[in-house]
C-alpha cells in the first residue's frame, strides 16, 4: 500500500454524521464486525462478474459513506474491471490488502478516539 493512502478519514467521517464522533466510531465498529469480504470473495471465486459488480459496488458505497477511502478506491477498480468482464486477481488481492489495512486503521482510530 502506498504511504499516502488514507484508510480512515476520521474528520470527514465524523462530519458525515453531523459531527457525532461517537456515532461514527460505532459505525466503524459495525463495519469491522460485518460480513467482511465474504460476499465479494464468493462472487470472485465463482467467476460471477455480475455478482462481483454488485458486491464491489455495495462495499464501495459503504466505504465511501464511512470515509474508508483507500478501500473504496480498490472496490471501485474491482467493480470497473468486473463490468468489463474481467476477474482480475491482482485487483482482488489489492482489495484484500486494503481491507486488512482498513481494519487495522479502524482499530487505531477507535483506540485513539474512544
mmCIF file of C-alpha atoms in Angstrom, residues 36-83:
data_model
loop_
_atom_site.group_PDB
_atom_site.id
_atom_site.type_symbol
_atom_site.label_atom_id
_atom_site.label_comp_id
_atom_site.label_asym_id
_atom_site.label_seq_id
_atom_site.Cartn_x
_atom_site.Cartn_y
_atom_site.Cartn_z
ATOM 1 C CA UNK A 36 -16.114 -8.565 5.664
ATOM 2 C CA UNK A 37 -15.031 -9.649 2.219
ATOM 3 C CA UNK A 38 -17.047 -12.875 2.303
ATOM 4 C CA UNK A 39 -19.674 -11.924 -0.291
ATOM 5 C CA UNK A 40 -17.069 -10.284 -2.518
ATOM 6 C CA UNK A 41 -14.759 -13.285 -2.250
ATOM 7 C CA UNK A 42 -17.613 -15.691 -3.083
ATOM 8 C CA UNK A 43 -18.535 -13.702 -6.195
ATOM 9 C CA UNK A 44 -14.913 -13.564 -7.331
ATOM 10 C CA UNK A 45 -14.253 -17.246 -6.628
ATOM 11 C CA UNK A 46 -17.374 -18.334 -8.502
ATOM 12 C CA UNK A 47 -16.413 -16.232 -11.524
ATOM 13 C CA UNK A 48 -19.731 -14.387 -11.432
ATOM 14 C CA UNK A 49 -18.911 -10.955 -12.879
ATOM 15 C CA UNK A 50 -22.451 -9.607 -12.441
ATOM 16 C CA UNK A 51 -22.467 -10.534 -8.769
ATOM 17 C CA UNK A 52 -18.937 -9.193 -8.363
ATOM 18 C CA UNK A 53 -20.075 -5.858 -9.812
ATOM 19 C CA UNK A 54 -22.963 -5.752 -7.335
ATOM 20 C CA UNK A 55 -20.871 -6.763 -4.307
ATOM 21 C CA UNK A 56 -17.993 -4.408 -5.150
ATOM 22 C CA UNK A 57 -20.456 -1.578 -5.754
ATOM 23 C CA UNK A 58 -22.207 -2.158 -2.426
ATOM 24 C CA UNK A 59 -18.931 -2.330 -0.494
ATOM 25 C CA UNK A 60 -17.584 0.728 -2.318
ATOM 26 C CA UNK A 61 -20.674 2.725 -1.389
ATOM 27 C CA UNK A 62 -20.471 1.684 2.247
ATOM 28 C CA UNK A 63 -16.774 2.552 2.375
ATOM 29 C CA UNK A 64 -17.364 5.930 0.744
ATOM 30 C CA UNK A 65 -20.110 6.726 3.252
ATOM 31 C CA UNK A 66 -17.802 5.788 6.128
ATOM 32 C CA UNK A 67 -14.817 7.659 4.638
ATOM 33 C CA UNK A 68 -12.792 4.463 4.255
ATOM 34 C CA UNK A 69 -11.094 5.979 1.258
ATOM 35 C CA UNK A 70 -8.455 3.509 0.097
ATOM 36 C CA UNK A 71 -10.791 0.531 0.302
ATOM 37 C CA UNK A 72 -13.455 2.478 -1.611
ATOM 38 C CA UNK A 73 -10.912 3.135 -4.375
ATOM 39 C CA UNK A 74 -9.898 -0.526 -4.564
ATOM 40 C CA UNK A 75 -13.546 -1.610 -4.719
ATOM 41 C CA UNK A 76 -14.166 0.916 -7.463
ATOM 42 C CA UNK A 77 -11.321 -0.556 -9.536
ATOM 43 C CA UNK A 78 -12.563 -4.103 -8.933
ATOM 44 C CA UNK A 79 -16.092 -3.075 -9.899
ATOM 45 C CA UNK A 80 -14.894 -1.375 -13.094
ATOM 46 C CA UNK A 81 -12.969 -4.459 -14.164
ATOM 47 C CA UNK A 82 -15.886 -6.763 -13.440
ATOM 48 C CA UNK A 83 -18.178 -4.528 -15.518
#
